[in-house]
Each structure stands twice: as C-alpha cells, then as structure tokens.
Amino acid sequence: MNTEKIAARRLSLEEVTKLGVKDRLFVSADTEVLKLPDCYVPAFLTKPGEDFEGGSITARTVFQEEVFCLPDDENEAGIYVADESGPVTIEVLQSAGVVLDLALFVPGGDKGSLSALYAAARQAFGADVVQIWRQGLKEVPDVKVDIFEEQIPRGRKASDSPKRDRRAIDTYPTRADFIEFSAGWKPVVEIHKPVVDDTPTI
C-alpha cells in the first residue's frame, strides 16, 4: 500500500461551505470499498459547499466513490485540506494508476496489429507494467446501422406501432451498449436506410 504523509488541518462545516467543486480536499478512506480507517483519500465536493444543507456534505473521491460526511461531528474522521503549517499529519493513499475500460475498434485488426498496439503501450509505460486484465476480441461486419430507442408498450391498449426516436447512426458494432436510454424505452438496432427525398423538383 503506497501512502504519503502530509501536513493538514481539519475544516469546520462553515469552512467547507466556502469551497467549490474544484477544491482538493481529503476524506477518510474508511469507505464501503476501501475500509482503511487510518488513511485518507483525495476528493472533491459533488457540488459547491454553499449548496449543501443540514450539515451533511457529499464528496467524490478520485477513485470514484461517493462519501457522506458531517464535518463538525467529532465522532467522524472529518474533512481535511493540505496545509504546510497544519497542526496534524495525515496519511494519504496514493493512486497506483488507472484501469482503462475502452471500446477500441482496430480497422482490419489482426494478430499483428494487436501485438503492435500492446507493444506501443508497453513502450510508453514500461515493460511488465501494462497488464491486460480482460480481452474480448471479435470480428465485426462492415455494416452501417440505425440505433433507435423505442417506447416499451404498457397495458392492453398499447399501440401496434410504438413511438420511436433515432439516437445514432453507426457502423456495427454499435454504440447501443454505451448509450443511456430513457426510462421506459429500449434500444432497437436496424440496418441503416438512407432517407430518400421523393419531392418533385421544378
């Protein structure tokens, strides 16, 4: 576990209300995921401090976990900011790196091009550093598709032709897996049909 000791001071609720969403602070790492009671993690407020009510503050850590805190509660770890002349020293958990979750399309991709891709990543970050945790490869057809969202029919009087809105045109595989569809709607993927304007011209 890689940590760094820094000089810091604890903030009162009044001081927290003067912070914005870009101000770096530190919250306890004793969270649902990490469970490290004697350690802190870098975080940012989810909205300007003045917008919180009731003394409860919500921050999002750099590890994308939301933390709820009552700064003035002496039984809680509290919120800290770095301060060279601060009265306390806190231990801050460092980041080991990032995990990339990519949908990467390699045109004409074969074993040689993928090996070159991995070699370039290792050259940039160091051999034995870049690790492939999960690899799912599949060839894809060169087909253009329309991605619609269609209203899910409800009740006995549901229409035979449900309402439909086009969200995107894409080459298969589609972005349908990554689009957030509206509640009560479902994704529909169809072969792309160009719109032909049959309006007669003079």
Tab-separated table of C-alpha atoms in Angstrom:
chain	number	residue	atom	x	y	z
A	1	MET	CA	0.000	0.000	0.000
A	2	ASN	CA	1.560	3.276	-1.137
A	3	THR	CA	0.820	6.261	1.117
A	4	GLU	CA	2.217	9.743	1.716
A	5	LYS	CA	2.240	11.703	4.976
A	6	ILE	CA	1.163	15.357	4.576
A	7	ALA	CA	0.608	18.273	6.946
A	8	ALA	CA	-3.071	19.198	7.055
A	9	ARG	CA	-5.806	20.889	9.032
A	10	ARG	CA	-9.385	19.866	9.631
A	11	LEU	CA	-12.163	22.050	8.210
A	12	SER	CA	-15.301	23.122	10.041
A	13	LEU	CA	-18.671	22.964	8.294
A	14	GLU	CA	-18.544	26.738	7.809
A	15	GLU	CA	-15.183	26.465	6.031
A	16	VAL	CA	-16.427	23.616	3.828
A	17	THR	CA	-19.407	25.710	2.677
A	18	LYS	CA	-16.926	28.189	1.165
A	19	LEU	CA	-15.307	25.530	-1.053
A	20	GLY	CA	-16.096	24.825	-4.704
A	21	VAL	CA	-16.135	21.597	-6.725
A	22	LYS	CA	-12.522	22.152	-7.896
A	23	ASP	CA	-11.031	22.495	-4.416
A	24	ARG	CA	-8.973	19.436	-3.448
A	25	LEU	CA	-9.670	18.003	-0.029
A	26	PHE	CA	-9.113	14.753	1.837
A	27	VAL	CA	-11.735	12.414	3.278
A	28	SER	CA	-11.470	9.177	5.218
A	29	ALA	CA	-10.579	6.033	3.252
A	30	ASP	CA	-12.763	4.033	5.633
A	31	THR	CA	-15.389	3.579	2.899
A	32	GLU	CA	-17.578	0.714	1.743
A	33	VAL	CA	-14.946	-0.368	-0.800
A	34	LEU	CA	-11.570	0.501	0.792
A	35	LYS	CA	-12.158	0.073	4.570
A	36	LEU	CA	-8.929	1.833	5.653
A	37	PRO	CA	-9.833	3.715	8.881
A	38	ASP	CA	-6.430	5.356	9.491
A	39	CYS	CA	-5.969	6.664	5.964
A	40	TYR	CA	-7.346	9.469	3.764
A	41	VAL	CA	-8.004	9.817	0.036
A	42	PRO	CA	-8.089	12.878	-2.247
A	43	ALA	CA	-11.622	14.022	-3.088
A	44	PHE	CA	-13.763	16.873	-4.433
A	45	LEU	CA	-17.204	18.125	-3.422
A	46	THR	CA	-20.042	16.928	-5.668
A	47	LYS	CA	-21.496	20.481	-5.671
A	48	PRO	CA	-20.408	23.854	-4.220
A	49	GLY	CA	-20.257	23.774	-0.431
A	50	GLU	CA	-22.846	26.550	-0.075
A	51	ASP	CA	-25.446	24.325	-1.794
A	52	PHE	CA	-25.404	21.649	0.935
A	53	GLU	CA	-27.978	21.766	3.700
A	54	GLY	CA	-28.307	20.196	7.141
A	55	GLY	CA	-24.596	19.887	7.854
A	56	SER	CA	-24.106	16.811	5.627
A	57	ILE	CA	-21.514	17.039	2.847
A	58	THR	CA	-21.070	14.695	-0.133
A	59	ALA	CA	-17.661	14.301	-1.764
A	60	ARG	CA	-16.463	12.101	-4.621
A	61	THR	CA	-13.034	10.534	-4.192
A	62	VAL	CA	-10.509	10.274	-7.031
A	63	PHE	CA	-11.403	6.562	-7.007
A	64	GLN	CA	-14.998	7.495	-7.969
A	65	GLU	CA	-16.641	6.571	-4.668
A	66	GLU	CA	-19.140	8.956	-3.040
A	67	VAL	CA	-18.560	9.711	0.642
A	68	PHE	CA	-21.046	11.366	3.034
A	69	CYS	CA	-19.604	13.338	5.931
A	70	LEU	CA	-20.654	15.561	8.842
A	71	PRO	CA	-17.582	17.839	9.174
A	72	ASP	CA	-18.487	19.140	12.641
A	73	ASP	CA	-19.170	15.684	14.098
A	74	GLU	CA	-16.256	14.846	16.419
A	75	ASN	CA	-17.037	11.130	16.081
A	76	GLU	CA	-16.295	11.227	12.335
A	77	ALA	CA	-12.930	11.427	10.596
A	78	GLY	CA	-13.788	14.837	9.123
A	79	ILE	CA	-12.605	16.736	6.041
A	80	TYR	CA	-9.019	17.982	5.724
A	81	VAL	CA	-7.051	20.238	3.373
A	82	ALA	CA	-3.282	20.304	2.856
A	83	ASP	CA	-1.604	22.997	4.954
A	84	GLU	CA	2.184	23.205	5.417
A	85	SER	CA	1.699	24.742	8.853
A	86	GLY	CA	-1.215	22.463	9.689
A	87	PRO	CA	-1.453	21.064	13.243
A	88	VAL	CA	-1.817	17.403	12.173
A	89	THR	CA	-0.181	14.926	9.816
A	90	ILE	CA	-2.469	12.613	7.857
A	91	GLU	CA	-1.623	9.570	5.775
A	92	VAL	CA	-2.945	9.847	2.207
A	93	LEU	CA	-3.449	6.819	-0.046
A	94	GLN	CA	-1.719	7.240	-3.413
A	95	SER	CA	-3.067	6.165	-6.799
A	96	ALA	CA	-1.408	3.108	-8.340
A	97	GLY	CA	-2.577	4.097	-11.832
A	98	VAL	CA	-5.760	3.838	-13.847
A	99	VAL	CA	-7.710	0.967	-15.361
A	100	LEU	CA	-8.793	1.763	-18.920
A	101	ASP	CA	-12.194	0.446	-19.921
A	102	LEU	CA	-12.191	1.058	-23.672
A	103	ALA	CA	-14.266	0.060	-26.654
A	104	LEU	CA	-11.401	0.110	-29.142
A	105	PHE	CA	-12.015	-0.534	-32.850
A	106	VAL	CA	-8.923	-1.565	-34.828
A	107	PRO	CA	-9.676	-1.321	-38.599
A	108	GLY	CA	-8.628	-4.542	-40.313
A	109	GLY	CA	-7.335	-5.713	-36.939
A	110	ASP	CA	-5.333	-8.935	-36.940
A	111	LYS	CA	-2.896	-10.575	-34.528
A	112	GLY	CA	-0.001	-8.479	-35.839
A	113	SER	CA	-1.766	-5.123	-35.406
A	114	LEU	CA	-2.921	-6.032	-31.884
A	115	SER	CA	0.596	-7.113	-30.901
A	116	ALA	CA	1.891	-3.760	-32.198
A	117	LEU	CA	-0.775	-1.959	-30.141
A	118	TYR	CA	0.238	-3.728	-26.908
A	119	ALA	CA	3.956	-3.216	-27.670
A	120	ALA	CA	3.379	0.540	-28.098
A	121	ALA	CA	1.560	0.698	-24.742
A	122	ARG	CA	4.386	-1.171	-23.003
A	123	GLN	CA	6.978	1.085	-24.621
A	124	ALA	CA	5.106	4.161	-23.371
A	125	PHE	CA	4.612	2.932	-19.789
A	126	GLY	CA	7.322	0.317	-19.306
A	127	ALA	CA	7.659	-3.417	-19.931
A	128	ASP	CA	5.844	-5.630	-17.409
A	129	VAL	CA	3.813	-2.604	-16.269
A	130	VAL	CA	0.943	-2.660	-18.771
A	131	GLN	CA	-1.181	-5.698	-17.970
A	132	ILE	CA	-4.146	-6.976	-19.974
A	133	TRP	CA	-6.792	-7.949	-17.427
A	134	ARG	CA	-9.566	-8.832	-19.818
A	135	GLN	CA	-9.536	-9.211	-23.562
A	136	GLY	CA	-12.607	-9.814	-25.670
A	137	LEU	CA	-11.933	-9.871	-29.390
A	138	LYS	CA	-14.464	-10.360	-32.177
A	139	GLU	CA	-14.502	-9.549	-35.845
A	140	VAL	CA	-17.230	-7.167	-36.945
A	141	PRO	CA	-19.022	-6.790	-40.299
A	142	ASP	CA	-18.808	-3.538	-42.258
A	143	VAL	CA	-22.477	-2.633	-41.864
A	144	LYS	CA	-23.990	0.765	-41.072
A	145	VAL	CA	-26.903	0.633	-38.630
A	146	ASP	CA	-29.517	2.947	-37.138
A	147	ILE	CA	-29.864	2.938	-33.358
A	148	PHE	CA	-33.379	3.803	-32.170
A	149	GLU	CA	-34.952	3.942	-28.756
A	150	GLU	CA	-38.481	2.579	-28.759
A	151	GLN	CA	-41.121	3.075	-26.113
A	152	ILE	CA	-41.865	-0.131	-24.214
A	153	PRO	CA	-45.591	-0.849	-24.698
A	154	ARG	CA	-47.624	-0.929	-21.486
A	155	GLY	CA	-51.151	-2.123	-20.805
A	156	ARG	CA	-53.719	-3.817	-23.069
A	157	LYS	CA	-54.322	-0.715	-25.194
A	158	ALA	CA	-50.690	-0.462	-26.292
A	159	SER	CA	-50.250	0.787	-29.849
A	160	ASP	CA	-49.151	-1.650	-32.577
A	161	SER	CA	-46.551	0.910	-33.715
A	162	PRO	CA	-44.785	2.212	-30.597
A	163	LYS	CA	-43.169	5.650	-30.622
A	164	ARG	CA	-39.580	5.573	-31.851
A	165	ASP	CA	-36.708	8.079	-31.853
A	166	ARG	CA	-33.412	7.629	-33.677
A	167	ARG	CA	-30.434	8.129	-31.345
A	168	ALA	CA	-27.480	7.495	-33.663
A	169	ILE	CA	-26.157	6.130	-36.944
A	170	ASP	CA	-23.073	3.982	-36.513
A	171	THR	CA	-21.015	1.218	-38.029
A	172	TYR	CA	-21.615	-2.138	-36.330
A	173	PRO	CA	-20.773	-2.879	-33.515
A	174	THR	CA	-22.960	-0.085	-32.324
A	175	ARG	CA	-22.802	2.429	-29.533
A	176	ALA	CA	-26.082	0.991	-28.235
A	177	ASP	CA	-24.172	-0.662	-25.381
A	178	PHE	CA	-22.889	2.726	-24.260
A	179	ILE	CA	-25.933	4.971	-24.808
A	180	GLU	CA	-28.051	5.702	-21.739
A	181	PHE	CA	-31.616	5.104	-22.851
A	182	SER	CA	-34.620	6.827	-21.301
A	183	ALA	CA	-36.663	5.067	-18.628
A	184	GLY	CA	-39.430	3.024	-20.265
A	185	TRP	CA	-37.555	2.844	-23.591
A	186	LYS	CA	-35.485	0.049	-25.145
A	187	PRO	CA	-32.725	0.060	-27.791
A	188	VAL	CA	-33.546	-1.109	-31.332
A	189	VAL	CA	-30.817	-1.662	-33.950
A	190	GLU	CA	-31.706	-1.838	-37.667
A	191	ILE	CA	-29.795	-1.791	-40.952
A	192	HIS	CA	-29.333	1.850	-41.988
A	193	LYS	CA	-31.721	3.068	-44.689
A	194	PRO	CA	-30.723	6.446	-46.175
A	195	VAL	CA	-33.580	8.955	-46.253
A	196	VAL	CA	-34.641	9.480	-49.870
A	197	ASP	CA	-36.470	12.714	-50.684
A	198	ASP	CA	-39.052	11.977	-53.412
A	199	THR	CA	-40.320	15.550	-53.515
A	200	PRO	CA	-40.610	16.539	-57.196
A	201	THR	CA	-38.459	19.470	-58.247
A	202	ILE	CA	-39.278	22.137	-60.814
